[in-house]
Amino acid sequence: MPNGPRVRFAPSPTGFFHVGSARSALFNWLLARQSPTGCFILRIEDTDADRNREEWVEGIISAMAWLGLDLDEGPFRQSDNVETHISAATALLEGGYLYYCDCTGEDVQARKGDTKTPGYDGFCRDRGLSRGPTAALRFKTPRDGVTTVQDLIRGDVEFSNHTIDDFVVAKSSGAVLYALANVTDDRKDAITHVIRGEEHLPNAPKQILLWSALNDVLGDDVALPFYAHLPLLVNEQRKKLSKRKDPVATESYRDQGYVAPAFVNYLALLGWSPRGDEEIVPLTTIIEQFRLQDVSHSPAFFDVKKLSHMNGEYLRAMSSQEFITACGPWVSPWLSAWRPTDRDALWSERQFDAALFARVAPLVQERVATLGEVPAMVAFFFLDELPIDDAAFDKVIGADPLGQALLAAAVERFAEIPWEAPILHAATVELGEAMAMNLRKAQAPIRCAVTGSLVGPPLFESLEYLGREKVIGRLQTALAQCSA
RNA sequence: GGUCCCAUCGUCUAGUGGCCUAGGACAUCACCCUCUCAAGGUGGAGGCACGGGUUCGAAUCCCGUUGGGACUGCCA
C-alpha cells in the first residue's frame, strides 16, 4: 500500500486558538484528506511549562472538533517525548555537533559591538566547556556552505550558513528547545510535509541542519520532509495578527454564531482559491482542488465583513429545521450541550416558547449574518417587558398625533377582525388610508408599539404569531405612555 | 542593523508571454423590488507600486528602486 502524506499540526497551547493556527491546521488537514492513506496528526508542543495551560489545550481540541478537522493520530504531547529529545541532544553532543556555552544574554549583547555577526558570536565554540548548571548546549552551525529550504509554496530559499548563528538547542536546565524537539518529533512521527506559517521560515534551515546531523549520529537516513510556509494572516495595519490586539480567537467566532462550514470555507480562501468564479464551495470541492503549489505568497487580511457575508449565505442555505436547530445555543442555551460564553440569555426558560420560535425562525433566517444576532431580533416575542427604542417611539408615536390616532384606531379594529397576517395587513392599509398615510407610514407606529423598534421581521406575520391579546395590550401601553 | 519573504481594485483573489478593453467575490455607490430591515436583481466607480531591460508582444521573465512584512529568545 502506498503511503499518503503524513502531516501534523503542532500548536503550542499558549493562548486562545488563533485563526491563523486554524488555517494552518486546515491546510494540513486538506492535504491529508486528499489521499485515502493520508494521516493528520495533532501534536501539542507543550515543552515550555511556564507558558502552557491545560485549558488552552482543551481549547485547541474543541475548536478543531468544531471545525471538523478530525485526527488520524494523536493528540500527542511533546512533553511525553522529553526522553527522546534528551537522547537526541546527547547523541548530537557526542557526535561533535554541539558544545556547551555559559554566556549570559548580557555577555552576548556586550560583545556585539561589531554588527557583522548574527545573534550569538560563537564565543564558547572552542572553549571546551563541559556540562554545568549554567551551561546551555549550542549547535555548531557550519561556517560555510549554503542551506537550501525547498519550499513547496515559495520554491528554493537559500540561507548562507554563516548568517545562521550557533543557536541554543538545550537550556542549561537540560530542557530541549523547539528546534530540536520539533525535528525529533517529526522524525518519530515520520512526517512527510511540514506546513506552517511563514514566521517559521527562518527556522527551517536550522532544522534541516539538525535533521542531517541526526541522520549522521543516529546512523539512520530519515528523509527530510517537504516544507511549505503559508503566508501570514495580517490585520488592517498589515502586521501579523496579534493575540493581544486583534480578534483572533477562533472560539469567539463560534460564540458569535459563525457556523463551521462557513468559517472553514472562508479560511480556505485566505491564500488559496477554488477554480472558477464561485467562492462558496463545499468542503469536498476544496479537498479535491487544493494544491499547496497554488497557495499565494503574500500575506492576507482576515476580513470579518467577508466572513459575515459568507456566514449569512450558509445560514440562508439551511432548511428551516436546520436553522432552528442551529439557533439552539443562542435561543435556548439551557437545552444545549454547548453554549456560547459571555452571552447572557435575553429571556428565561419560562418565557421562551419553542413552538413560537419555530414559526418565527424563517422570518429572521434571511435577515441575520450570524446566529448571535437572532435573540435580539426575536426578543419581543418572548419578553414580558418590552425594551423600547426611545428615539423611534418619539418619532412615530410620541411626537406624531397621526401615529397616535392610528394606534387608537388599530386597537378598535384589531379587536374584531380574524387574526391572520393578510387580514391584519389589509386592515392596516385601510386604517392608513383613512388618515392619508401609506402603508410605509402606517405600519411604523404599530411596529414600534409592538416590537419596540422601527426595524425587524415582517410585521403582520409577527402580529399573527404574537397573538391578539399581546398585540392589543402593547398598542394600549404605547398609547398610555403618550398621555402620561 | 543583519537574514529572509512579499508586491494585481479599499480587501481576498483569477491571471504561469498573445484569450486582458485585466475576470470574480466582499465592501462601497445608484436604481429596481418592498410594510421596516434584510435578502434578491440590475448597473457604476475602483487595480497590475516605480524604473530599466528581454521579447514581434509582458500583469506575467530578468535587474534595480521603493514600499510592506517576518525573524533576529536558554519561546514556539
Coordinates of C-alpha atoms (C1' of nucleotides) in Angstrom, one line a residue:
Chain A
M1 CA 0.0 0.0 0.0
P2 CA 1.5 3.3 -1.0
N3 CA 1.8 5.7 1.9
G4 CA -0.1 9.0 1.7
P5 CA 1.3 12.2 3.2
R6 CA 1.8 12.4 6.9
V7 CA 1.2 15.9 8.2
R8 CA 1.0 17.4 11.6
F9 CA -0.4 20.5 13.2
A10 CA 1.8 21.4 16.1
P11 CA 0.5 24.3 18.1
S12 CA 1.8 25.4 21.5
P13 CA -1.0 26.0 24.0
T14 CA -0.1 29.5 25.0
G15 CA -3.4 31.2 24.3
F16 CA -6.7 31.1 22.6
F17 CA -6.8 29.1 19.4
H18 CA -5.7 31.6 16.8
V19 CA -7.4 31.9 13.5
G20 CA -4.0 31.7 11.8
S21 CA -3.5 28.4 13.6
A22 CA -6.9 27.3 12.4
R23 CA -5.9 27.9 8.9
S24 CA -2.6 26.1 9.3
A25 CA -4.5 23.2 10.7
L26 CA -7.0 23.3 7.9
F27 CA -4.3 23.3 5.1
N28 CA -2.5 20.4 6.8
W29 CA -5.8 18.5 7.1
L30 CA -6.7 19.2 3.5
L31 CA -3.5 17.6 2.3
A32 CA -4.1 14.5 4.4
R33 CA -7.7 14.1 3.3
Q34 CA -6.7 14.2 -0.4
S35 CA -5.2 10.8 -0.1
P36 CA -7.0 7.7 1.3
T37 CA -3.9 6.9 3.2
G38 CA -3.1 10.5 4.3
C39 CA -2.5 11.0 8.0
F40 CA -3.3 14.1 10.0
I41 CA -1.7 14.3 13.4
L42 CA -2.2 16.8 16.3
R43 CA 0.9 17.3 18.4
I44 CA 0.6 19.7 21.3
E45 CA 4.0 21.4 21.7
D46 CA 3.9 21.9 25.4
T47 CA 7.6 21.8 26.4
D48 CA 7.6 25.3 27.8
A49 CA 5.8 24.5 31.0
D50 CA 5.8 28.1 32.1
R51 CA 3.6 29.3 29.3
N52 CA 1.3 26.4 28.8
R53 CA -2.1 25.9 30.3
E54 CA -4.3 22.9 30.2
E55 CA -7.4 25.0 29.3
W56 CA -5.6 26.1 26.1
V57 CA -5.0 22.5 25.2
E58 CA -8.7 21.8 25.6
G59 CA -9.5 24.9 23.6
I60 CA -7.4 23.7 20.6
I61 CA -9.0 20.3 20.7
S62 CA -12.6 21.5 20.9
A63 CA -12.1 24.2 18.3
M64 CA -10.7 21.6 15.9
A65 CA -13.6 19.3 16.6
W66 CA -15.9 22.2 15.9
L67 CA -14.2 22.9 12.5
G68 CA -14.4 19.2 11.7
L69 CA -10.7 18.7 11.4
D70 CA -10.6 15.2 12.6
L71 CA -7.4 13.4 13.6
D72 CA -5.9 10.2 12.4
E73 CA -3.3 10.1 15.2
G74 CA -3.0 12.0 18.4
P75 CA -3.3 14.2 20.1
F76 CA 0.3 13.7 21.1
R77 CA 2.0 15.8 23.7
Q78 CA 5.5 16.8 23.0
S79 CA 6.2 16.7 26.7
D80 CA 5.8 12.9 26.5
N81 CA 8.9 12.7 24.4
V82 CA 11.4 14.6 26.5
E83 CA 13.5 11.4 27.0
T84 CA 13.8 11.1 23.2
H85 CA 14.7 14.8 22.9
I86 CA 17.4 14.5 25.5
S87 CA 18.9 11.4 24.0
A88 CA 18.9 13.1 20.6
A89 CA 20.8 16.0 22.2
T90 CA 23.2 13.6 23.8
A91 CA 23.9 11.8 20.6
L92 CA 24.5 15.1 18.8
L93 CA 26.9 16.3 21.6
E94 CA 28.8 13.0 21.4
G95 CA 28.9 13.3 17.6
G96 CA 30.6 16.7 18.0
Y97 CA 27.7 18.8 16.7
L98 CA 27.0 20.6 19.9
Y99 CA 29.0 22.4 22.5
Y100 CA 28.4 23.9 26.0
C101 CA 28.2 27.6 26.4
D102 CA 27.9 29.6 29.6
C103 CA 27.4 33.0 28.2
T104 CA 24.6 35.1 29.6
G105 CA 22.4 37.2 27.4
E106 CA 24.2 40.2 28.6
D107 CA 27.6 38.7 27.7
V108 CA 26.4 38.1 24.2
Q109 CA 24.9 41.5 23.8
A110 CA 28.0 43.2 25.2
R111 CA 30.3 41.5 22.6
K112 CA 28.1 42.6 19.7
G113 CA 30.0 45.8 19.1
D114 CA 30.7 44.7 15.6
T115 CA 27.5 44.3 13.7
K116 CA 28.6 41.6 11.4
T117 CA 27.8 38.5 13.5
P118 CA 24.3 37.3 13.5
G119 CA 22.9 36.6 17.0
Y120 CA 25.4 34.7 19.1
D121 CA 29.1 35.0 18.1
G122 CA 30.3 31.5 18.8
F123 CA 32.4 32.7 21.7
C124 CA 32.3 29.3 23.5
R125 CA 32.6 27.1 20.5
D126 CA 36.3 26.2 21.1
R127 CA 36.4 26.7 24.9
G128 CA 35.9 23.0 25.6
L129 CA 33.4 23.7 28.4
S130 CA 31.7 20.8 30.0
R131 CA 28.3 20.3 31.5
G132 CA 27.4 22.7 34.2
P133 CA 24.4 24.4 35.9
T134 CA 24.7 27.5 33.7
A135 CA 25.8 25.8 30.5
A136 CA 23.4 25.6 27.6
L137 CA 24.0 23.5 24.6
R138 CA 24.5 25.2 21.3
F139 CA 24.6 23.9 17.7
K140 CA 27.9 24.2 15.8
T141 CA 26.5 25.7 12.7
P142 CA 28.8 25.2 9.7
R143 CA 30.8 28.3 9.0
D144 CA 30.4 28.0 5.2
G145 CA 28.2 26.5 2.7
V146 CA 24.5 27.1 2.0
T147 CA 21.4 25.5 3.3
T148 CA 18.5 25.4 0.9
V149 CA 14.9 25.2 2.0
Q150 CA 13.0 23.6 -0.8
D151 CA 9.6 25.1 -0.1
L152 CA 6.6 23.8 -2.0
I153 CA 5.0 27.2 -2.0
R154 CA 7.9 29.6 -2.5
G155 CA 10.5 27.5 -4.3
D156 CA 14.1 27.3 -3.1
V157 CA 15.1 29.6 -0.4
E158 CA 18.8 29.8 0.3
F159 CA 20.5 30.7 3.6
S160 CA 24.2 31.1 3.8
N161 CA 25.3 29.2 6.8
H162 CA 27.5 32.0 8.1
T163 CA 24.3 34.0 8.6
I164 CA 22.9 31.4 11.0
D165 CA 24.2 31.7 14.5
D166 CA 25.1 28.9 16.9
F167 CA 21.6 28.6 18.3
V168 CA 20.7 27.1 21.6
V169 CA 19.5 23.5 21.4
A170 CA 19.1 22.8 25.1
K171 CA 18.7 25.1 28.0
S172 CA 21.1 25.0 30.9
S173 CA 18.3 23.3 32.8
G174 CA 18.6 20.5 30.3
A175 CA 15.3 21.2 28.6
V176 CA 15.5 20.7 24.9
L177 CA 14.2 23.6 22.9
Y178 CA 11.8 23.9 20.0
A179 CA 14.2 23.5 17.0
L180 CA 15.5 20.1 18.2
A181 CA 12.3 18.9 19.9
N182 CA 10.2 19.7 16.8
V183 CA 12.7 17.9 14.5
T184 CA 13.0 14.9 16.7
D185 CA 9.2 14.5 16.9
D186 CA 8.8 15.0 13.2
R187 CA 11.2 12.1 12.7
K188 CA 9.5 10.0 15.2
D189 CA 6.1 10.7 13.5
A190 CA 7.5 10.1 10.1
I191 CA 6.2 13.5 8.9
T192 CA 6.4 14.0 5.2
H193 CA 5.2 17.6 4.9
V194 CA 5.8 20.4 7.3
I195 CA 3.1 23.0 6.6
R196 CA 3.2 26.0 8.9
G197 CA 3.2 29.8 9.0
E198 CA 5.8 31.9 7.3
E199 CA 7.1 33.1 10.6
H200 CA 8.8 29.7 10.8
L201 CA 10.8 30.1 7.5
P202 CA 13.9 31.3 9.3
N203 CA 13.7 28.2 11.5
A204 CA 13.7 25.9 8.5
P205 CA 17.5 25.9 7.7
K206 CA 18.3 25.3 11.3
Q207 CA 16.0 22.3 11.4
I208 CA 17.4 21.0 8.1
L209 CA 20.9 21.2 9.6
L210 CA 19.7 19.4 12.7
W211 CA 17.9 16.8 10.6
S212 CA 21.0 15.7 8.7
A213 CA 23.2 15.9 11.8
L214 CA 20.7 13.5 13.4
N215 CA 20.8 11.2 10.4
D216 CA 24.6 11.2 10.9
V217 CA 24.9 10.5 14.6
L218 CA 21.9 8.1 14.7
G219 CA 23.1 6.2 11.7
D220 CA 19.7 6.2 10.0
D221 CA 18.6 8.0 6.9
V222 CA 15.3 9.6 7.6
A223 CA 14.1 11.5 4.6
L224 CA 13.7 15.3 5.1
P225 CA 10.1 16.4 4.9
F226 CA 8.8 18.8 2.3
Y227 CA 8.3 22.3 3.6
A228 CA 5.5 24.7 2.9
H229 CA 5.4 28.1 4.6
L230 CA 2.0 29.7 4.4
P231 CA 1.6 33.4 4.0
L232 CA 0.9 35.3 7.3
L233 CA -2.6 36.5 8.3
V234 CA -2.4 40.2 9.0
N235 CA -4.5 42.9 10.4
E236 CA -5.5 46.2 8.8
Q237 CA -2.1 47.6 9.6
R238 CA -0.6 44.7 7.7
K239 CA 1.0 43.4 10.8
K240 CA 0.9 39.7 11.8
L241 CA -2.3 39.1 13.7
S242 CA -1.6 39.6 17.3
K243 CA -3.2 37.6 20.1
R244 CA -3.3 40.7 22.2
K245 CA -4.6 43.3 19.9
D246 CA -6.7 41.5 17.2
P247 CA -9.8 39.5 17.4
V248 CA -8.1 36.2 16.6
A249 CA -9.8 33.7 18.9
T250 CA -11.5 31.0 16.9
E251 CA -13.7 30.3 19.8
S252 CA -15.1 33.8 19.8
Y253 CA -16.3 33.4 16.2
R254 CA -18.1 30.3 17.3
D255 CA -19.6 32.3 20.2
Q256 CA -20.8 35.0 17.8
G257 CA -22.6 32.4 15.8
Y258 CA -20.5 31.8 12.8
V259 CA -21.0 28.3 11.6
A260 CA -18.2 25.9 11.0
P261 CA -18.7 25.2 7.3
A262 CA -18.7 28.9 6.5
F263 CA -15.7 29.5 8.7
V264 CA -13.7 26.7 7.1
N265 CA -14.8 27.9 3.6
Y266 CA -13.6 31.4 4.4
L267 CA -10.3 30.2 5.9
A268 CA -9.6 28.2 2.8
L269 CA -9.9 31.4 0.8
L270 CA -7.1 33.1 2.7
G271 CA -4.2 32.3 0.4
W272 CA -6.0 30.0 -1.9
S273 CA -9.0 30.0 -4.2
P274 CA -11.1 27.4 -5.9
R275 CA -11.3 27.2 -9.7
G276 CA -13.9 29.2 -11.4
D277 CA -15.8 32.3 -10.2
E278 CA -17.6 30.7 -7.3
E279 CA -16.1 31.2 -3.9
I280 CA -18.7 29.5 -1.8
V281 CA -17.9 25.9 -2.4
P282 CA -18.4 22.6 -0.5
L283 CA -15.6 21.1 1.5
T284 CA -15.4 18.2 -0.8
T285 CA -14.6 20.6 -3.7
I286 CA -11.9 22.3 -1.6
I287 CA -10.3 18.9 -0.7
E288 CA -10.5 17.9 -4.4
Q289 CA -8.9 21.1 -5.8
F290 CA -6.5 22.2 -3.1
R291 CA -2.9 22.2 -4.1
L292 CA 0.0 23.6 -2.0
Q293 CA 1.7 24.9 -5.1
D294 CA -1.3 27.2 -5.7
V295 CA -1.1 28.9 -2.3
S296 CA -0.5 32.6 -2.5
H297 CA 2.9 34.0 -1.4
S298 CA 1.6 37.2 0.1
P299 CA 0.0 38.0 3.4
A300 CA -3.7 38.0 3.7
F301 CA -6.0 40.3 5.7
F302 CA -8.6 38.5 7.8
D303 CA -11.8 40.3 6.7
V304 CA -14.6 39.8 9.1
K305 CA -17.0 41.5 6.8
K306 CA -16.5 39.0 4.1
L307 CA -16.7 36.2 6.7
S308 CA -20.0 37.6 7.8
H309 CA -21.4 37.7 4.3
M310 CA -20.4 34.1 3.7
N311 CA -21.9 33.0 7.0
G312 CA -25.1 34.7 6.0
E313 CA -25.1 32.7 2.8
Y314 CA -24.6 29.5 4.6
L315 CA -27.4 30.3 7.1
R316 CA -29.8 31.1 4.3
A317 CA -28.9 27.9 2.5
M318 CA -30.1 25.9 5.5
S319 CA -33.5 24.3 5.7
S320 CA -35.8 26.0 8.3
Q321 CA -35.4 23.0 10.5
E322 CA -31.6 23.1 10.3
F323 CA -31.6 26.8 11.1
I324 CA -33.9 26.3 14.1
T325 CA -31.6 23.6 15.4
A326 CA -28.5 25.7 14.8
C327 CA -30.1 28.6 16.8
G328 CA -30.5 26.4 19.9
P329 CA -27.4 27.5 21.8
W330 CA -28.4 31.1 21.4
V331 CA -32.1 31.0 22.0
S332 CA -32.4 28.1 24.4
P333 CA -29.0 27.6 25.9
W334 CA -30.4 25.6 28.8
L335 CA -31.2 22.8 26.3
S336 CA -27.8 22.8 24.7
A337 CA -24.7 20.7 25.4
W338 CA -22.6 23.7 24.2
R339 CA -23.4 27.3 24.7
P340 CA -21.7 30.5 23.8
T341 CA -19.7 32.1 26.6
D342 CA -20.2 35.6 27.9
R343 CA -23.6 35.8 26.4
D344 CA -26.4 36.2 28.8
A345 CA -29.7 34.9 27.5
L346 CA -32.2 37.7 26.8
W347 CA -35.1 35.7 28.3
S348 CA -35.6 32.9 30.8
E349 CA -36.5 29.3 30.2
R350 CA -40.1 30.1 31.4
Q351 CA -40.5 32.9 28.8
F352 CA -39.2 31.0 25.9
D353 CA -41.7 29.2 23.6
A354 CA -40.0 26.7 21.3
A355 CA -43.1 26.3 19.1
L356 CA -43.4 30.0 18.6
F357 CA -39.7 30.3 17.8
A358 CA -40.1 27.6 15.2
R359 CA -42.7 29.7 13.4
V360 CA -40.7 32.9 13.8
A361 CA -37.3 31.5 12.7
P362 CA -37.9 31.6 8.9
L363 CA -38.7 35.3 9.3
V364 CA -35.2 36.0 10.7
Q365 CA -33.2 33.4 8.8
E366 CA -32.6 35.6 5.9
R367 CA -32.1 38.7 8.0
V368 CA -29.1 37.7 10.1
A369 CA -25.5 37.1 9.2
T370 CA -24.7 35.3 12.4
L371 CA -26.7 33.2 14.8
G372 CA -25.7 35.6 17.6
E373 CA -27.9 38.2 16.1
V374 CA -31.0 36.1 16.4
P375 CA -32.0 36.7 20.0
A376 CA -32.2 40.4 19.8
M377 CA -34.2 40.2 16.7
V378 CA -36.9 38.0 18.2
A379 CA -36.8 39.1 21.8
F380 CA -40.1 41.0 21.5
F381 CA -41.9 37.6 21.1
F382 CA -40.7 36.4 24.4
L383 CA -40.1 39.3 26.7
D384 CA -42.8 40.4 29.1
E385 CA -41.4 43.9 29.4
L386 CA -40.5 45.3 26.0
P387 CA -37.5 47.5 25.7
I388 CA -38.5 50.5 23.6
D389 CA -36.2 52.5 21.4
D390 CA -36.9 56.0 22.7
A391 CA -35.9 57.8 19.6
A392 CA -38.1 55.6 17.5
F393 CA -41.0 56.0 19.9
D394 CA -40.8 59.8 19.9
K395 CA -40.6 59.9 16.1
V396 CA -43.5 57.8 15.1
I397 CA -45.7 57.9 18.2
G398 CA -44.8 60.4 20.9
A399 CA -44.3 63.4 18.7
D400 CA -46.8 62.3 16.0
P401 CA -50.5 62.8 16.6
L402 CA -51.2 60.9 13.4
G403 CA -49.4 57.9 14.8
Q404 CA -51.3 58.1 18.0
A405 CA -54.6 58.3 16.1
L406 CA -53.7 55.3 14.0
L407 CA -52.8 53.3 17.1
A408 CA -56.1 54.1 18.7
A409 CA -57.9 53.1 15.5
A410 CA -55.9 49.9 15.4
V411 CA -56.9 49.0 18.9
E412 CA -60.5 49.0 18.0
R413 CA -60.1 47.4 14.6
F414 CA -57.7 44.6 15.6
A415 CA -60.2 43.6 18.3
E416 CA -62.8 42.4 15.8
I417 CA -61.1 41.0 12.7
P418 CA -59.9 37.5 12.1
W419 CA -56.3 37.1 13.4
E420 CA -54.4 36.3 10.2
A421 CA -51.5 38.2 8.7
P422 CA -53.1 39.0 5.3
I423 CA -56.1 40.4 7.1
L424 CA -54.1 42.4 9.5
H425 CA -52.1 43.7 6.6
A426 CA -55.3 44.8 4.7
A427 CA -56.7 46.3 7.9
T428 CA -53.6 48.4 8.4
V429 CA -53.8 49.6 4.8
E430 CA -57.3 50.7 5.3
L431 CA -56.6 52.4 8.6
G432 CA -53.8 54.3 7.0
E433 CA -55.8 55.4 4.0
A434 CA -58.4 56.9 6.3
M435 CA -55.6 59.2 7.6
A436 CA -53.8 59.7 4.3
M437 CA -50.9 57.5 5.3
N438 CA -49.4 55.0 3.0
L439 CA -48.6 51.6 4.4
R440 CA -45.0 52.5 4.9
K441 CA -46.1 55.3 7.2
A442 CA -49.0 53.4 8.8
Q443 CA -47.1 50.4 9.8
A444 CA -44.4 52.3 11.7
P445 CA -46.3 53.2 14.9
I446 CA -47.7 49.7 15.1
R447 CA -44.3 48.2 14.7
C448 CA -42.8 50.5 17.2
A449 CA -45.5 49.8 19.8
V450 CA -45.5 46.1 19.4
T451 CA -41.8 45.3 18.8
G452 CA -40.1 48.3 20.4
S453 CA -38.2 49.1 17.2
L454 CA -38.6 50.5 13.7
V455 CA -36.7 47.6 12.2
G456 CA -37.4 43.9 12.4
P457 CA -39.0 40.9 10.9
P458 CA -42.1 41.3 8.7
L459 CA -44.8 43.0 10.9
F460 CA -48.0 41.3 10.1
E461 CA -46.7 37.7 10.4
S462 CA -45.2 38.9 13.7
L463 CA -48.5 40.2 14.9
E464 CA -50.2 36.9 14.0
Y465 CA -47.7 34.8 15.8
L466 CA -47.7 37.1 18.8
G467 CA -51.4 36.8 19.2
R468 CA -54.3 39.3 19.5
E469 CA -54.1 39.7 23.2
K470 CA -50.5 40.7 23.5
V471 CA -50.6 42.9 20.4
I472 CA -53.6 44.9 21.6
G473 CA -52.1 45.1 25.1
R474 CA -48.9 46.6 23.7
L475 CA -50.8 49.1 21.5
Q476 CA -52.7 50.3 24.6
T477 CA -49.5 50.5 26.6
A478 CA -47.9 52.7 24.0
L479 CA -51.0 54.9 23.8
A480 CA -51.0 55.2 27.6
Q481 CA -47.4 56.4 27.6
C482 CA -48.3 59.3 25.4
S483 CA -50.8 60.7 27.8
A484 CA -48.6 60.1 30.8
Chain B
rG1 C1' 21.3 47.0 11.7
rG2 C1' 21.5 41.7 9.6
rU3 C1' 19.0 37.5 7.2
rC4 C1' 14.8 36.1 4.6
rC5 C1' 9.9 36.7 2.4
rC6 C1' 6.3 39.6 -0.3
rA7 C1' 4.1 43.3 -4.1
rU8 C1' -3.0 42.8 -9.4
rC9 C1' -9.3 47.2 -7.4
rG10 C1' -10.1 49.6 -0.2
rU11 C1' -10.0 43.9 1.0
rC12 C1' -9.5 38.4 -0.6
rU13 C1' -8.1 36.8 -5.2
rA14 C1' -8.1 34.9 -11.0
rG15 C1' -4.2 35.5 -14.2
rU16 C1' 2.1 30.9 -15.3
rG17 C1' 4.3 35.7 -22.5
rG18 C1' -0.6 36.9 -27.0
rC19 C1' -7.6 34.6 -25.0
rC20 C1' -6.6 41.3 -20.7
rU21 C1' -10.6 46.8 -23.2
rA22 C1' -7.2 42.8 -16.5
rG23 C1' -12.2 38.4 -14.5
rG24 C1' -14.8 37.2 -9.8
rA25 C1' -16.0 37.9 -4.5
rC26 C1' -16.6 41.3 0.0
rA27 C1' -17.1 46.3 1.0
rU28 C1' -19.0 50.9 -1.4
rC29 C1' -22.5 53.9 -4.7
rA30 C1' -27.1 54.2 -7.7
rC31 C1' -31.6 52.1 -9.3
rC32 C1' -35.4 48.2 -9.0
rC33 C1' -38.3 45.1 -5.7
rU34 C1' -40.6 46.2 -0.9
rC35 C1' -44.9 47.0 5.4
rU36 C1' -39.5 48.4 8.2
rC37 C1' -34.8 46.0 8.0
rA38 C1' -32.7 42.4 5.3
rA39 C1' -32.4 39.2 1.2
rG40 C1' -32.6 39.3 -4.1
rG41 C1' -32.0 41.8 -9.1
rU42 C1' -29.6 45.4 -12.4
rG43 C1' -25.9 48.8 -13.2
rG44 C1' -21.5 52.1 -11.7
rA45 C1' -16.9 53.6 -9.6
rG46 C1' -12.3 51.3 -8.3
rG47 C1' -6.2 47.8 -9.5
rC48 C1' -1.2 45.4 -12.4
rA49 C1' 4.0 50.2 -6.9
rC50 C1' 8.0 52.7 -9.9
rG51 C1' 12.2 52.5 -13.4
rG52 C1' 15.1 49.8 -16.6
rG53 C1' 15.7 45.6 -19.6
rU54 C1' 14.5 40.6 -22.5
rU55 C1' 10.7 39.8 -26.5
rC56 C1' 7.3 40.8 -32.5
rG57 C1' 4.4 41.1 -27.9
rA58 C1' 4.9 41.5 -20.5
rA59 C1' 0.3 42.0 -15.1
rU60 C1' 3.1 37.5 -16.4
rC61 C1' 10.5 36.6 -17.4
rC62 C1' 15.3 39.4 -15.5
rC63 C1' 17.7 43.5 -12.8
rG64 C1' 17.2 47.7 -9.8
rU65 C1' 14.4 51.1 -6.8
rU66 C1' 10.6 52.0 -3.4
rG67 C1' 7.2 50.1 -0.1
rG68 C1' 5.4 46.4 3.4
rG69 C1' 6.3 42.2 6.5
rA70 C1' 8.6 38.0 9.3
rC71 C1' 12.7 36.5 12.0
rU72 C1' 16.8 38.1 14.8
rG73 C1' 14.9 34.3 22.9
rC74 C1' 18.4 29.4 27.4
rC75 C1' 9.6 30.9 23.5
rA76 C1' 7.1 28.1 20.0

